[in-house]
Amino acid sequence: MNKSNPFLKTELRYFLHTFKRQPLLLTKARGTYVWDHRGRRYLDFFSGISVCSVGHAHPNVVAAIQRQSNALLHVSNYFYTQPQMELAAALTKRIPGSRVFLSNSGAEANEMAIKLARLWASKNKKAGREIVVFSNAFHGRTIATLTATDGSTAMKKIFGPLPSGFRRAPYNDIAALKKIIGKRTIAVLVEPVQGEGGIHIATRGFMKTLSDLSRRHRFLIIVDEIQSGLGRSGRFLACDWFGVKPDIVTLAKGLAGGLPLGATLAAPAVSKHIAPGMHGSTFGGNPVACAAALEVLKMLTPNALRHIHRQGQYLSQRLSAFQRFPSVKSTRGMGLLQAVELNAEGAPYVERAREKGLLINCTRENVLRFLPPYFMTRKEMNRALDILESVFEDLN
Ligand SMILES: *Cc1c(COP(=O)(O)O)cnc(C)c1O
């Protein structure tokens, strides 16, 4: 038996070994806390990768799930259901004029965005089919979204042949962006804040250039807000901070408060071309997930967004004091999407924090990522930061 991970043996026996999991068996979660099978409680600064953003098992979300699961679980998209209709109305109200397609995950939401861009290009008789993507981008793990994701060439070699039609430019490099865009460009797919890629924030100049170029060259701006959207940045969409008007927006992760749900929202110039038969999904827009999502959207009021912004400022301010530790290279973030980049391996920090009762995540080997739930108290925030500070004191 592996002493440091008693669950690994079972995992290797039954699962395709795709995940590097922490050695915890979790049994319960409420608000900002999760419990393991021994009854030990942890503060959660990860929220299931920003899925439980309104807190674990939010009572409104749980009640909606109970209500809807008593009424009906699934009927397929050959019929209408009330939660789907209401959610579509609520989502498109946030992005006026848009139309929505509901799916089950981020990768699916991005797949639809890619298809919509190609549909738009075909209807507009565009000369090429190029979608510009960026360094450090993460868009999912299906074959097309893996192609859009920046990753090791080794991985792409293994899983190739990959679809053509993607070109990569360095993130936040205005000159490179101007150079790569041309008459073959049909869309630019961009994360306003790169989450998996290590919490890199777009610069205002970069996003403005993107906007200006899209008017001149007529291509679509697709924003992947799967991690940065739904309030996490302190605005409904992170691109709202940049004054960018996207043609397509993708959402997932926090949308249904813990259930799987993806959404692709398209502006009229794009949505007008879609017709029955071009896309679909068996489970997409599951009524229980939609009922949960309605409750999440109801919570994302202007007041809530202001609260997230203030919490984010406080978190960022306390994290910037960590720069006194020799292992800290930089601290950065936006709203409640914050990070500490180390000039050392992040794994020991994650482990030590867990031992002290705090769950955090490490991306890109050396970037500690913090995605706390939106409505934690200042006291909980301080407790988490005190734990984190003591972890840094231990390891520096
Ligand atoms: C998580 C994520 C995805 C993929 O979402 P899945 O639900 O895992 O398919 C895509 N883009 C971004 C920015 C993400 O953070």
Tab-separated table of N, CA, C and O in Angstrom, residues 254-336:
chain	number	residue	atom	x	y	z
A	254	GLY	N	-18.781	27.038	-13.066
A	254	GLY	CA	-19.656	27.467	-11.978
A	254	GLY	C	-21.122	27.650	-12.340
A	254	GLY	O	-21.938	27.982	-11.485
A	255	LEU	N	-21.470	27.413	-13.597
A	255	LEU	CA	-22.807	27.775	-14.073
A	255	LEU	C	-23.945	27.134	-13.279
A	255	LEU	O	-24.935	27.796	-12.975
A	256	ALA	N	-23.826	25.864	-12.944
A	256	ALA	CA	-24.942	25.192	-12.269
A	256	ALA	C	-24.630	24.849	-10.812
A	256	ALA	O	-25.244	23.951	-10.242
A	257	GLY	N	-23.695	25.579	-10.213
A	257	GLY	CA	-23.447	25.457	-8.777
A	257	GLY	C	-22.953	24.096	-8.323
A	257	GLY	O	-23.015	23.780	-7.138
A	258	GLY	N	-22.472	23.270	-9.244
A	258	GLY	CA	-21.957	21.955	-8.862
A	258	GLY	C	-22.427	20.846	-9.789
A	258	GLY	O	-21.902	19.735	-9.755
A	259	LEU	N	-23.411	21.121	-10.624
A	259	LEU	CA	-23.845	20.125	-11.615
A	259	LEU	C	-23.209	20.460	-12.967
A	259	LEU	O	-22.853	21.607	-13.223
A	260	PRO	N	-23.078	19.473	-13.859
A	260	PRO	CA	-22.466	19.742	-15.157
A	260	PRO	C	-23.403	20.503	-16.096
A	260	PRO	O	-24.540	20.079	-16.315
A	261	LEU	N	-22.915	21.620	-16.610
A	261	LEU	CA	-23.691	22.415	-17.565
A	261	LEU	C	-22.741	23.338	-18.313
A	261	LEU	O	-21.880	23.955	-17.698
A	262	GLY	N	-22.887	23.402	-19.622
A	262	GLY	CA	-22.103	24.326	-20.427
A	262	GLY	C	-23.045	25.215	-21.219
A	262	GLY	O	-24.201	24.842	-21.452
A	263	ALA	N	-22.551	26.385	-21.626
A	263	ALA	CA	-23.387	27.277	-22.434
A	263	ALA	C	-22.519	27.992	-23.454
A	263	ALA	O	-21.406	28.419	-23.147
A	264	THR	N	-23.027	28.097	-24.673
A	264	THR	CA	-22.372	28.879	-25.724
A	264	THR	C	-23.355	29.954	-26.147
A	264	THR	O	-24.474	29.638	-26.565
A	265	LEU	N	-22.960	31.217	-25.997
A	265	LEU	CA	-23.853	32.330	-26.350
A	265	LEU	C	-23.312	33.027	-27.580
A	265	LEU	O	-22.124	33.352	-27.650
A	266	ALA	N	-24.184	33.248	-28.564
A	266	ALA	CA	-23.735	33.828	-29.823
A	266	ALA	C	-24.547	35.068	-30.175
A	266	ALA	O	-25.774	35.111	-29.966
A	267	ALA	N	-23.853	36.071	-30.707
A	267	ALA	CA	-24.489	37.308	-31.169
A	267	ALA	C	-25.313	37.021	-32.428
A	267	ALA	O	-25.081	36.023	-33.114
A	268	PRO	N	-26.268	37.915	-32.760
A	268	PRO	CA	-27.174	37.682	-33.894
A	268	PRO	C	-26.482	37.367	-35.224
A	268	PRO	O	-26.935	36.480	-35.956
A	269	ALA	N	-25.372	38.056	-35.522
A	269	ALA	CA	-24.695	37.837	-36.811
A	269	ALA	C	-24.218	36.395	-36.949
A	269	ALA	O	-24.026	35.888	-38.060
A	270	VAL	N	-24.024	35.734	-35.825
A	270	VAL	CA	-23.589	34.335	-35.832
A	270	VAL	C	-24.791	33.415	-35.694
A	270	VAL	O	-24.963	32.468	-36.472
A	271	SER	N	-25.646	33.718	-34.716
A	271	SER	CA	-26.741	32.796	-34.375
A	271	SER	C	-27.754	32.645	-35.504
A	271	SER	O	-28.400	31.611	-35.631
A	272	LYS	N	-27.846	33.671	-36.367
A	272	LYS	CA	-28.861	33.619	-37.431
A	272	LYS	C	-28.616	32.493	-38.443
A	272	LYS	O	-29.537	32.086	-39.151
A	273	HIS	N	-27.387	31.979	-38.486
A	273	HIS	CA	-27.073	30.961	-39.491
A	273	HIS	C	-27.372	29.531	-39.043
A	273	HIS	O	-27.356	28.613	-39.851
A	274	ILE	N	-27.613	29.344	-37.751
A	274	ILE	CA	-27.775	27.963	-37.262
A	274	ILE	C	-29.162	27.431	-37.620
A	274	ILE	O	-30.134	28.179	-37.649
A	275	ALA	N	-29.211	26.149	-37.933
A	275	ALA	CA	-30.489	25.526	-38.282
A	275	ALA	C	-30.553	24.144	-37.649
A	275	ALA	O	-29.509	23.536	-37.372
A	276	PRO	N	-31.765	23.628	-37.415
A	276	PRO	CA	-31.894	22.298	-36.813
A	276	PRO	C	-31.093	21.250	-37.577
A	276	PRO	O	-31.066	21.249	-38.810
A	277	GLY	N	-30.401	20.395	-36.819
A	277	GLY	CA	-29.597	19.334	-37.414
A	277	GLY	C	-28.112	19.645	-37.417
A	277	GLY	O	-27.287	18.748	-37.569
A	278	MET	N	-27.748	20.933	-37.250
A	278	MET	CA	-26.332	21.290	-37.312
A	278	MET	C	-25.580	20.953	-36.032
A	278	MET	O	-24.357	20.815	-36.036
A	279	HIS	N	-26.295	20.898	-34.918
A	279	HIS	CA	-25.638	20.598	-33.643
A	279	HIS	C	-26.675	20.021	-32.695
A	279	HIS	O	-27.876	20.183	-32.925
A	280	GLY	N	-26.232	19.373	-31.642
A	280	GLY	CA	-27.184	18.804	-30.698
A	280	GLY	C	-26.483	18.166	-29.532
A	280	GLY	O	-25.244	18.183	-29.452
A	281	SER	N	-27.260	17.630	-28.602
A	281	SER	CA	-26.714	16.954	-27.440
A	281	SER	C	-27.834	16.195	-26.748
A	281	SER	O	-28.946	16.712	-26.628
A	282	THR	N	-27.556	14.979	-26.312
A	282	THR	CA	-28.581	14.216	-25.590
A	282	THR	C	-28.853	14.831	-24.221
A	282	THR	O	-29.986	15.124	-23.863
A	283	PHE	N	-27.780	15.046	-23.472
A	283	PHE	CA	-27.946	15.516	-22.094
A	283	PHE	C	-27.944	17.034	-21.965
A	283	PHE	O	-28.298	17.573	-20.922
A	284	GLY	N	-27.448	17.739	-23.007
A	284	GLY	CA	-27.221	19.187	-22.914
A	284	GLY	C	-28.437	19.927	-22.398
A	284	GLY	O	-29.547	19.737	-22.882
A	285	GLY	N	-28.219	20.808	-21.407
A	285	GLY	CA	-29.328	21.560	-20.846
A	285	GLY	C	-30.240	20.702	-19.998
A	285	GLY	O	-31.450	20.923	-19.961
A	286	ASN	N	-29.646	19.737	-19.296
A	286	ASN	CA	-30.437	18.886	-18.400
A	286	ASN	C	-31.290	19.755	-17.460
A	286	ASN	O	-30.795	20.718	-16.871
A	287	PRO	N	-32.586	19.427	-17.318
A	287	PRO	CA	-33.494	20.286	-16.545
A	287	PRO	C	-33.068	20.493	-15.086
A	287	PRO	O	-33.261	21.583	-14.545
A	288	VAL	N	-32.488	19.470	-14.468
A	288	VAL	CA	-32.060	19.626	-13.066
A	288	VAL	C	-30.888	20.607	-13.001
A	288	VAL	O	-30.856	21.516	-12.160
A	289	ALA	N	-29.930	20.449	-13.927
A	289	ALA	CA	-28.796	21.372	-13.979
A	289	ALA	C	-29.276	22.795	-14.285
A	289	ALA	O	-28.776	23.770	-13.717
A	290	CYS	N	-30.264	22.928	-15.174
A	290	CYS	CA	-30.784	24.260	-15.516
A	290	CYS	C	-31.476	24.907	-14.323
A	290	CYS	O	-31.322	26.110	-14.090
A	291	ALA	N	-32.229	24.118	-13.558
A	291	ALA	CA	-32.899	24.658	-12.377
A	291	ALA	C	-31.862	25.163	-11.373
A	291	ALA	O	-32.026	26.219	-10.763
A	292	ALA	N	-30.760	24.413	-11.236
A	292	ALA	CA	-29.683	24.834	-10.338
A	292	ALA	C	-29.038	26.120	-10.856
A	292	ALA	O	-28.773	27.052	-10.089
A	293	ALA	N	-28.802	26.182	-12.168
A	293	ALA	CA	-28.151	27.350	-12.761
A	293	ALA	C	-28.989	28.617	-12.585
A	293	ALA	O	-28.454	29.706	-12.381
A	294	LEU	N	-30.302	28.473	-12.665
A	294	LEU	CA	-31.170	29.631	-12.461
A	294	LEU	C	-30.929	30.244	-11.088
A	294	LEU	O	-30.897	31.476	-10.934
A	295	GLU	N	-30.758	29.394	-10.090
A	295	GLU	CA	-30.498	29.885	-8.727
A	295	GLU	C	-29.135	30.568	-8.651
A	295	GLU	O	-28.990	31.591	-7.985
A	296	VAL	N	-28.139	30.004	-9.357
A	296	VAL	CA	-26.813	30.626	-9.370
A	296	VAL	C	-26.910	32.027	-9.987
A	296	VAL	O	-26.411	33.007	-9.424
A	297	LEU	N	-27.587	32.144	-11.128
A	297	LEU	CA	-27.694	33.454	-11.800
A	297	LEU	C	-28.428	34.456	-10.923
A	297	LEU	O	-28.069	35.632	-10.879
A	298	LYS	N	-29.461	33.998	-10.217
A	298	LYS	CA	-30.206	34.902	-9.315
A	298	LYS	C	-29.289	35.492	-8.254
A	298	LYS	O	-29.489	36.601	-7.805
A	299	MET	N	-28.286	34.702	-7.845
A	299	MET	CA	-27.373	35.181	-6.793
A	299	MET	C	-26.363	36.188	-7.320
A	299	MET	O	-25.787	36.937	-6.542
A	300	LEU	N	-26.118	36.177	-8.630
A	300	LEU	CA	-25.078	37.055	-9.181
A	300	LEU	C	-25.640	38.449	-9.470
A	300	LEU	O	-25.693	38.905	-10.609
A	301	THR	N	-26.050	39.131	-8.416
A	301	THR	CA	-26.606	40.480	-8.505
A	301	THR	C	-25.463	41.495	-8.589
A	301	THR	O	-24.307	41.160	-8.279
A	302	PRO	N	-25.770	42.755	-8.955
A	302	PRO	CA	-24.723	43.779	-8.947
A	302	PRO	C	-24.038	43.893	-7.581
A	302	PRO	O	-22.820	44.062	-7.501
A	303	ASN	N	-24.813	43.752	-6.520
A	303	ASN	CA	-24.231	43.793	-5.171
A	303	ASN	C	-23.254	42.648	-4.942
A	303	ASN	O	-22.190	42.837	-4.355
A	304	ALA	N	-23.647	41.451	-5.405
A	304	ALA	CA	-22.780	40.279	-5.243
A	304	ALA	C	-21.479	40.484	-6.010
A	304	ALA	O	-20.401	40.158	-5.517
A	305	LEU	N	-21.572	41.051	-7.218
A	305	LEU	CA	-20.370	41.271	-8.027
A	305	LEU	C	-19.433	42.274	-7.339
A	305	LEU	O	-18.215	42.089	-7.336
A	306	ARG	N	-20.046	43.318	-6.741
A	306	ARG	CA	-19.224	44.278	-5.989
A	306	ARG	C	-18.537	43.602	-4.811
A	306	ARG	O	-17.362	43.849	-4.515
A	307	HIS	N	-19.271	42.709	-4.139
A	307	HIS	CA	-18.720	41.967	-3.007
A	307	HIS	C	-17.529	41.098	-3.458
A	307	HIS	O	-16.478	41.077	-2.811
A	308	ILE	N	-17.693	40.414	-4.585
A	308	ILE	CA	-16.619	39.563	-5.113
A	308	ILE	C	-15.386	40.424	-5.415
A	308	ILE	O	-14.256	40.063	-5.082
A	309	HIS	N	-15.633	41.580	-6.018
A	309	HIS	CA	-14.534	42.492	-6.354
A	309	HIS	C	-13.771	42.913	-5.089
A	309	HIS	O	-12.540	42.881	-5.050
A	310	ARG	N	-14.532	43.280	-4.051
A	310	ARG	CA	-13.894	43.704	-2.792
A	310	ARG	C	-13.142	42.551	-2.137
A	310	ARG	O	-12.016	42.723	-1.675
A	311	GLN	N	-13.753	41.361	-2.115
A	311	GLN	CA	-13.075	40.191	-1.543
A	311	GLN	C	-11.781	39.920	-2.301
A	311	GLN	O	-10.762	39.575	-1.713
A	312	GLY	N	-11.851	40.068	-3.622
A	312	GLY	CA	-10.686	39.832	-4.472
A	312	GLY	C	-9.574	40.825	-4.174
A	312	GLY	O	-8.401	40.459	-4.111
A	313	GLN	N	-9.974	42.095	-3.969
A	313	GLN	CA	-8.960	43.115	-3.660
A	313	GLN	C	-8.271	42.801	-2.340
A	313	GLN	O	-7.055	42.951	-2.209
A	314	TYR	N	-9.069	42.345	-1.370
A	314	TYR	CA	-8.507	42.013	-0.062
A	314	TYR	C	-7.541	40.827	-0.175
A	314	TYR	O	-6.420	40.856	0.342
A	315	LEU	N	-8.007	39.792	-0.900
A	315	LEU	CA	-7.178	38.595	-1.096
A	315	LEU	C	-5.865	38.965	-1.791
A	315	LEU	O	-4.782	38.556	-1.364
A	316	SER	N	-5.965	39.768	-2.836
A	316	SER	CA	-4.792	40.126	-3.617
A	316	SER	C	-3.812	40.956	-2.773
A	316	SER	O	-2.593	40.784	-2.854
A	317	GLN	N	-4.381	41.830	-1.938
A	317	GLN	CA	-3.556	42.674	-1.078
A	317	GLN	C	-2.790	41.815	-0.064
A	317	GLN	O	-1.591	41.997	0.130
A	318	ARG	N	-3.482	40.855	0.534
A	318	ARG	CA	-2.792	40.002	1.518
A	318	ARG	C	-1.764	39.093	0.837
A	318	ARG	O	-0.691	38.846	1.390
A	319	LEU	N	-2.105	38.632	-0.372
A	319	LEU	CA	-1.150	37.761	-1.077
A	319	LEU	C	0.097	38.534	-1.499
A	319	LEU	O	1.200	37.981	-1.528
A	320	SER	N	-0.075	39.824	-1.817
A	320	SER	CA	1.097	40.576	-2.284
A	320	SER	C	2.136	40.698	-1.165
A	320	SER	O	3.324	40.831	-1.438
A	321	ALA	N	1.684	40.608	0.096
A	321	ALA	CA	2.636	40.625	1.218
A	321	ALA	C	3.498	39.359	1.243
A	321	ALA	O	4.543	39.324	1.893
A	322	PHE	N	3.083	38.329	0.522
A	322	PHE	CA	3.856	37.082	0.464
A	322	PHE	C	5.152	37.263	-0.336
A	322	PHE	O	5.996	36.385	-0.353
A	323	GLN	N	5.260	38.393	-1.007
A	323	GLN	CA	6.465	38.617	-1.816
A	323	GLN	C	7.713	38.719	-0.951
A	323	GLN	O	8.833	38.644	-1.463
A	324	ARG	N	7.514	38.838	0.374
A	324	ARG	CA	8.676	38.847	1.265
A	324	ARG	C	9.333	37.466	1.368
A	324	ARG	O	10.474	37.342	1.786
A	325	PHE	N	8.597	36.403	0.970
A	325	PHE	CA	9.178	35.056	1.041
A	325	PHE	C	10.059	34.811	-0.187
A	325	PHE	O	9.652	35.089	-1.312
A	326	PRO	N	11.265	34.286	0.040
A	326	PRO	CA	12.197	34.078	-1.081
A	326	PRO	C	11.629	33.186	-2.196
A	326	PRO	O	11.996	33.342	-3.355
A	327	SER	N	10.717	32.243	-1.844
A	327	SER	CA	10.208	31.318	-2.873
A	327	SER	C	9.167	31.957	-3.785
A	327	SER	O	8.730	31.344	-4.743
A	328	VAL	N	8.741	33.185	-3.475
A	328	VAL	CA	7.669	33.805	-4.261
A	328	VAL	C	8.253	34.638	-5.397
A	328	VAL	O	9.056	35.547	-5.185
A	329	LYS	N	7.827	34.308	-6.611
A	329	LYS	CA	8.296	35.039	-7.781
A	329	LYS	C	7.379	36.227	-8.030
A	329	LYS	O	7.835	37.331	-8.275
A	330	SER	N	6.058	35.981	-7.997
A	330	SER	CA	5.120	37.094	-8.162
A	330	SER	C	3.745	36.673	-7.653
A	330	SER	O	3.486	35.483	-7.460
A	331	THR	N	2.897	37.659	-7.427
A	331	THR	CA	1.499	37.371	-7.082
A	331	THR	C	0.642	38.155	-8.075
A	331	THR	O	1.005	39.248	-8.488
A	332	ARG	N	-0.471	37.557	-8.482
A	332	ARG	CA	-1.312	38.233	-9.472
A	332	ARG	C	-2.702	37.622	-9.469
A	332	ARG	O	-2.935	36.547	-8.900
A	333	GLY	N	-3.619	38.320	-10.133
A	333	GLY	CA	-4.970	37.787	-10.235
A	333	GLY	C	-5.983	38.870	-10.502
A	333	GLY	O	-5.642	40.047	-10.675
A	334	MET	N	-7.224	38.446	-10.543
A	334	MET	CA	-8.333	39.336	-10.837
A	334	MET	C	-9.515	38.803	-10.043
A	334	MET	O	-9.826	37.602	-10.132
A	335	GLY	N	-10.131	39.633	-9.247
A	335	GLY	CA	-11.263	39.172	-8.453
A	335	GLY	C	-10.879	37.997	-7.583
A	335	GLY	O	-9.819	37.999	-6.939
A	336	LEU	N	-11.696	36.969	-7.585
A	336	LEU	CA	-11.390	35.790	-6.763
A	336	LEU	C	-10.728	34.681	-7.585
A	336	LEU	O	-10.980	33.499	-7.389
